[in-house]
Amino acid sequence: MNKGPRVEGEEIKSTGIAAIASFIIPGLGQIYCGAIGRGIMILIGFIIACLMILIVIGIIIAPIVWVWNIYDAYTMAKKINAGEITI
């Protein structure tokens, strides 16, 4: 979804807020950026990964999903500010 240059008056998304929000609650940074469906799917995926801790594999998967979620929120906010994507 290449949008081109930013239009004056568009809201700038803070990469820091996006990353911190996703650190606190997985998916919240994506919701902050406007990708509500993506944020909800990440939250559901993280909950499933945490539940999988009961069968051991979640010990590996949950931290991977959590770290990827923080990185994704940060890069999403950066791309929105650069006008590379629109939500």
mmCIF file with all atom_site columns, C-alpha atoms in Angstrom:
data_model
loop_
_atom_site.group_PDB
_atom_site.id
_atom_site.type_symbol
_atom_site.label_atom_id
_atom_site.label_alt_id
_atom_site.label_comp_id
_atom_site.label_asym_id
_atom_site.label_entity_id
_atom_site.label_seq_id
_atom_site.pdbx_PDB_ins_code
_atom_site.Cartn_x
_atom_site.Cartn_y
_atom_site.Cartn_z
_atom_site.occupancy
_atom_site.B_iso_or_equiv
_atom_site.pdbx_formal_charge
_atom_site.auth_seq_id
_atom_site.auth_comp_id
_atom_site.auth_asym_id
_atom_site.auth_atom_id
_atom_site.pdbx_PDB_model_num
ATOM 1  C CA . MET A 1 1  ? 0.000  0.000   0.000  1.00 0.00 ? 1  MET A CA 1
ATOM 2  C CA . ASN A 1 2  ? 2.443  2.643   -1.157 1.00 0.00 ? 2  ASN A CA 1
ATOM 3  C CA . LYS A 1 3  ? 0.945  6.012   -0.456 1.00 0.00 ? 3  LYS A CA 1
ATOM 4  C CA . GLY A 1 4  ? 3.738  8.366   -1.484 1.00 0.00 ? 4  GLY A CA 1
ATOM 5  C CA . PRO A 1 5  ? 4.727  11.503  0.398  1.00 0.00 ? 5  PRO A CA 1
ATOM 6  C CA . ARG A 1 6  ? 2.976  12.391  3.640  1.00 0.00 ? 6  ARG A CA 1
ATOM 7  C CA . VAL A 1 7  ? 0.057  14.772  3.377  1.00 0.00 ? 7  VAL A CA 1
ATOM 8  C CA . GLU A 1 8  ? 0.058  17.762  5.715  1.00 0.00 ? 8  GLU A CA 1
ATOM 9  C CA . GLY A 1 9  ? -2.310 17.272  8.633  1.00 0.00 ? 9  GLY A CA 1
ATOM 10 C CA . GLU A 1 10 ? -1.824 13.507  8.848  1.00 0.00 ? 10 GLU A CA 1
ATOM 11 C CA . GLU A 1 11 ? -1.166 12.179  12.310 1.00 0.00 ? 11 GLU A CA 1
ATOM 12 C CA . ILE A 1 12 ? 2.448  11.201  12.948 1.00 0.00 ? 12 ILE A CA 1
ATOM 13 C CA . LYS A 1 13 ? 2.800  7.887   14.780 1.00 0.00 ? 13 LYS A CA 1
ATOM 14 C CA . SER A 1 14 ? 5.453  7.672   17.495 1.00 0.00 ? 14 SER A CA 1
ATOM 15 C CA . THR A 1 15 ? 7.683  4.646   16.980 1.00 0.00 ? 15 THR A CA 1
ATOM 16 C CA . GLY A 1 16 ? 8.483  4.696   20.696 1.00 0.00 ? 16 GLY A CA 1
ATOM 17 C CA . ILE A 1 17 ? 4.849  4.649   21.778 1.00 0.00 ? 17 ILE A CA 1
ATOM 18 C CA . ALA A 1 18 ? 4.105  1.868   19.277 1.00 0.00 ? 18 ALA A CA 1
ATOM 19 C CA . ALA A 1 19 ? 6.986  -0.265  20.568 1.00 0.00 ? 19 ALA A CA 1
ATOM 20 C CA . ILE A 1 20 ? 6.245  0.384   24.269 1.00 0.00 ? 20 ILE A CA 1
ATOM 21 C CA . ALA A 1 21 ? 2.526  -0.309  23.801 1.00 0.00 ? 21 ALA A CA 1
ATOM 22 C CA . SER A 1 22 ? 3.373  -3.640  22.163 1.00 0.00 ? 22 SER A CA 1
ATOM 23 C CA . PHE A 1 23 ? 5.864  -4.391  24.937 1.00 0.00 ? 23 PHE A CA 1
ATOM 24 C CA . ILE A 1 24 ? 3.111  -3.958  27.528 1.00 0.00 ? 24 ILE A CA 1
ATOM 25 C CA . ILE A 1 25 ? 0.292  -5.680  25.606 1.00 0.00 ? 25 ILE A CA 1
ATOM 26 C CA . PRO A 1 26 ? 1.143  -7.572  22.403 1.00 0.00 ? 26 PRO A CA 1
ATOM 27 C CA . GLY A 1 27 ? -0.805 -6.092  19.475 1.00 0.00 ? 27 GLY A CA 1
ATOM 28 C CA . LEU A 1 28 ? -1.495 -2.751  21.156 1.00 0.00 ? 28 LEU A CA 1
ATOM 29 C CA . GLY A 1 29 ? 1.206  -0.987  19.104 1.00 0.00 ? 29 GLY A CA 1
ATOM 30 C CA . GLN A 1 30 ? -0.387 -2.184  15.878 1.00 0.00 ? 30 GLN A CA 1
ATOM 31 C CA . ILE A 1 31 ? -3.777 -0.965  17.105 1.00 0.00 ? 31 ILE A CA 1
ATOM 32 C CA . TYR A 1 32 ? -2.174 2.415   17.938 1.00 0.00 ? 32 TYR A CA 1
ATOM 33 C CA . CYS A 1 33 ? -0.905 2.554   14.348 1.00 0.00 ? 33 CYS A CA 1
ATOM 34 C CA . GLY A 1 34 ? -4.416 1.875   13.061 1.00 0.00 ? 34 GLY A CA 1
ATOM 35 C CA . ALA A 1 35 ? -4.036 -1.800  12.104 1.00 0.00 ? 35 ALA A CA 1
ATOM 36 C CA . ILE A 1 36 ? -6.754 -3.007  14.455 1.00 0.00 ? 36 ILE A CA 1
ATOM 37 C CA . GLY A 1 37 ? -7.295 -6.417  12.873 1.00 0.00 ? 37 GLY A CA 1
ATOM 38 C CA . ARG A 1 38 ? -3.561 -7.094  12.799 1.00 0.00 ? 38 ARG A CA 1
ATOM 39 C CA . GLY A 1 39 ? -3.237 -6.074  16.456 1.00 0.00 ? 39 GLY A CA 1
ATOM 40 C CA . ILE A 1 40 ? -6.091 -8.326  17.539 1.00 0.00 ? 40 ILE A CA 1
ATOM 41 C CA . MET A 1 41 ? -4.621 -11.264 15.608 1.00 0.00 ? 41 MET A CA 1
ATOM 42 C CA . ILE A 1 42 ? -1.221 -10.728 17.271 1.00 0.00 ? 42 ILE A CA 1
ATOM 43 C CA . LEU A 1 43 ? -2.860 -10.600 20.704 1.00 0.00 ? 43 LEU A CA 1
ATOM 44 C CA . ILE A 1 44 ? -4.786 -13.818 20.001 1.00 0.00 ? 44 ILE A CA 1
ATOM 45 C CA . GLY A 1 45 ? -1.622 -15.483 18.691 1.00 0.00 ? 45 GLY A CA 1
ATOM 46 C CA . PHE A 1 46 ? 0.292  -14.450 21.799 1.00 0.00 ? 46 PHE A CA 1
ATOM 47 C CA . ILE A 1 47 ? -2.441 -15.775 24.087 1.00 0.00 ? 47 ILE A CA 1
ATOM 48 C CA . ILE A 1 48 ? -2.401 -19.090 22.211 1.00 0.00 ? 48 ILE A CA 1
ATOM 49 C CA . ALA A 1 49 ? 1.414  -19.214 22.462 1.00 0.00 ? 49 ALA A CA 1
ATOM 50 C CA . CYS A 1 50 ? 1.191  -18.561 26.216 1.00 0.00 ? 50 CYS A CA 1
ATOM 51 C CA . LEU A 1 51 ? -1.376 -21.331 26.606 1.00 0.00 ? 51 LEU A CA 1
ATOM 52 C CA . MET A 1 52 ? 0.996  -23.619 24.749 1.00 0.00 ? 52 MET A CA 1
ATOM 53 C CA . ILE A 1 53 ? 3.461  -23.185 27.614 1.00 0.00 ? 53 ILE A CA 1
ATOM 54 C CA . LEU A 1 54 ? 1.426  -25.923 29.246 1.00 0.00 ? 54 LEU A CA 1
ATOM 55 C CA . ILE A 1 55 ? 2.733  -28.288 26.567 1.00 0.00 ? 55 ILE A CA 1
ATOM 56 C CA . VAL A 1 56 ? 6.257  -26.818 26.675 1.00 0.00 ? 56 VAL A CA 1
ATOM 57 C CA . ILE A 1 57 ? 6.503  -25.516 23.071 1.00 0.00 ? 57 ILE A CA 1
ATOM 58 C CA . GLY A 1 58 ? 5.051  -22.176 24.196 1.00 0.00 ? 58 GLY A CA 1
ATOM 59 C CA . ILE A 1 59 ? 8.214  -21.501 26.200 1.00 0.00 ? 59 ILE A CA 1
ATOM 60 C CA . ILE A 1 60 ? 9.930  -21.053 22.847 1.00 0.00 ? 60 ILE A CA 1
ATOM 61 C CA . ILE A 1 61 ? 7.070  -19.593 20.783 1.00 0.00 ? 61 ILE A CA 1
ATOM 62 C CA . ALA A 1 62 ? 5.656  -16.984 23.214 1.00 0.00 ? 62 ALA A CA 1
ATOM 63 C CA . PRO A 1 63 ? 8.893  -14.936 23.541 1.00 0.00 ? 63 PRO A CA 1
ATOM 64 C CA . ILE A 1 64 ? 9.429  -15.067 19.763 1.00 0.00 ? 64 ILE A CA 1
ATOM 65 C CA . VAL A 1 65 ? 5.906  -13.758 19.093 1.00 0.00 ? 65 VAL A CA 1
ATOM 66 C CA . TRP A 1 66 ? 6.330  -11.082 21.789 1.00 0.00 ? 66 TRP A CA 1
ATOM 67 C CA . VAL A 1 67 ? 9.663  -9.751  20.425 1.00 0.00 ? 67 VAL A CA 1
ATOM 68 C CA . TRP A 1 68 ? 8.468  -9.868  16.801 1.00 0.00 ? 68 TRP A CA 1
ATOM 69 C CA . ASN A 1 69 ? 5.324  -7.958  17.825 1.00 0.00 ? 69 ASN A CA 1
ATOM 70 C CA . ILE A 1 70 ? 7.400  -5.108  19.322 1.00 0.00 ? 70 ILE A CA 1
ATOM 71 C CA . TYR A 1 71 ? 9.591  -4.901  16.207 1.00 0.00 ? 71 TYR A CA 1
ATOM 72 C CA . ASP A 1 72 ? 6.550  -4.985  13.917 1.00 0.00 ? 72 ASP A CA 1
ATOM 73 C CA . ALA A 1 73 ? 4.824  -2.122  15.772 1.00 0.00 ? 73 ALA A CA 1
ATOM 74 C CA . TYR A 1 74 ? 7.992  -0.007  15.630 1.00 0.00 ? 74 TYR A CA 1
ATOM 75 C CA . THR A 1 75 ? 8.562  -0.561  11.909 1.00 0.00 ? 75 THR A CA 1
ATOM 76 C CA . MET A 1 76 ? 4.871  -0.057  11.118 1.00 0.00 ? 76 MET A CA 1
ATOM 77 C CA . ALA A 1 77 ? 4.870  3.374   12.793 1.00 0.00 ? 77 ALA A CA 1
ATOM 78 C CA . LYS A 1 78 ? 8.109  4.258   10.975 1.00 0.00 ? 78 LYS A CA 1
ATOM 79 C CA . LYS A 1 79 ? 6.644  3.276   7.590  1.00 0.00 ? 79 LYS A CA 1
ATOM 80 C CA . ILE A 1 80 ? 3.400  5.179   8.259  1.00 0.00 ? 80 ILE A CA 1
ATOM 81 C CA . ASN A 1 81 ? 5.425  8.315   9.078  1.00 0.00 ? 81 ASN A CA 1
ATOM 82 C CA . ALA A 1 82 ? 7.518  7.889   5.919  1.00 0.00 ? 82 ALA A CA 1
ATOM 83 C CA . GLY A 1 83 ? 4.350  7.547   3.823  1.00 0.00 ? 83 GLY A CA 1
ATOM 84 C CA . GLU A 1 84 ? 5.311  4.029   2.718  1.00 0.00 ? 84 GLU A CA 1
ATOM 85 C CA . ILE A 1 85 ? 2.066  2.447   3.972  1.00 0.00 ? 85 ILE A CA 1
ATOM 86 C CA . THR A 1 86 ? -1.391 3.583   4.903  1.00 0.00 ? 86 THR A CA 1
ATOM 87 C CA . ILE A 1 87 ? -3.783 1.832   7.227  1.00 0.00 ? 87 ILE A CA 1
#
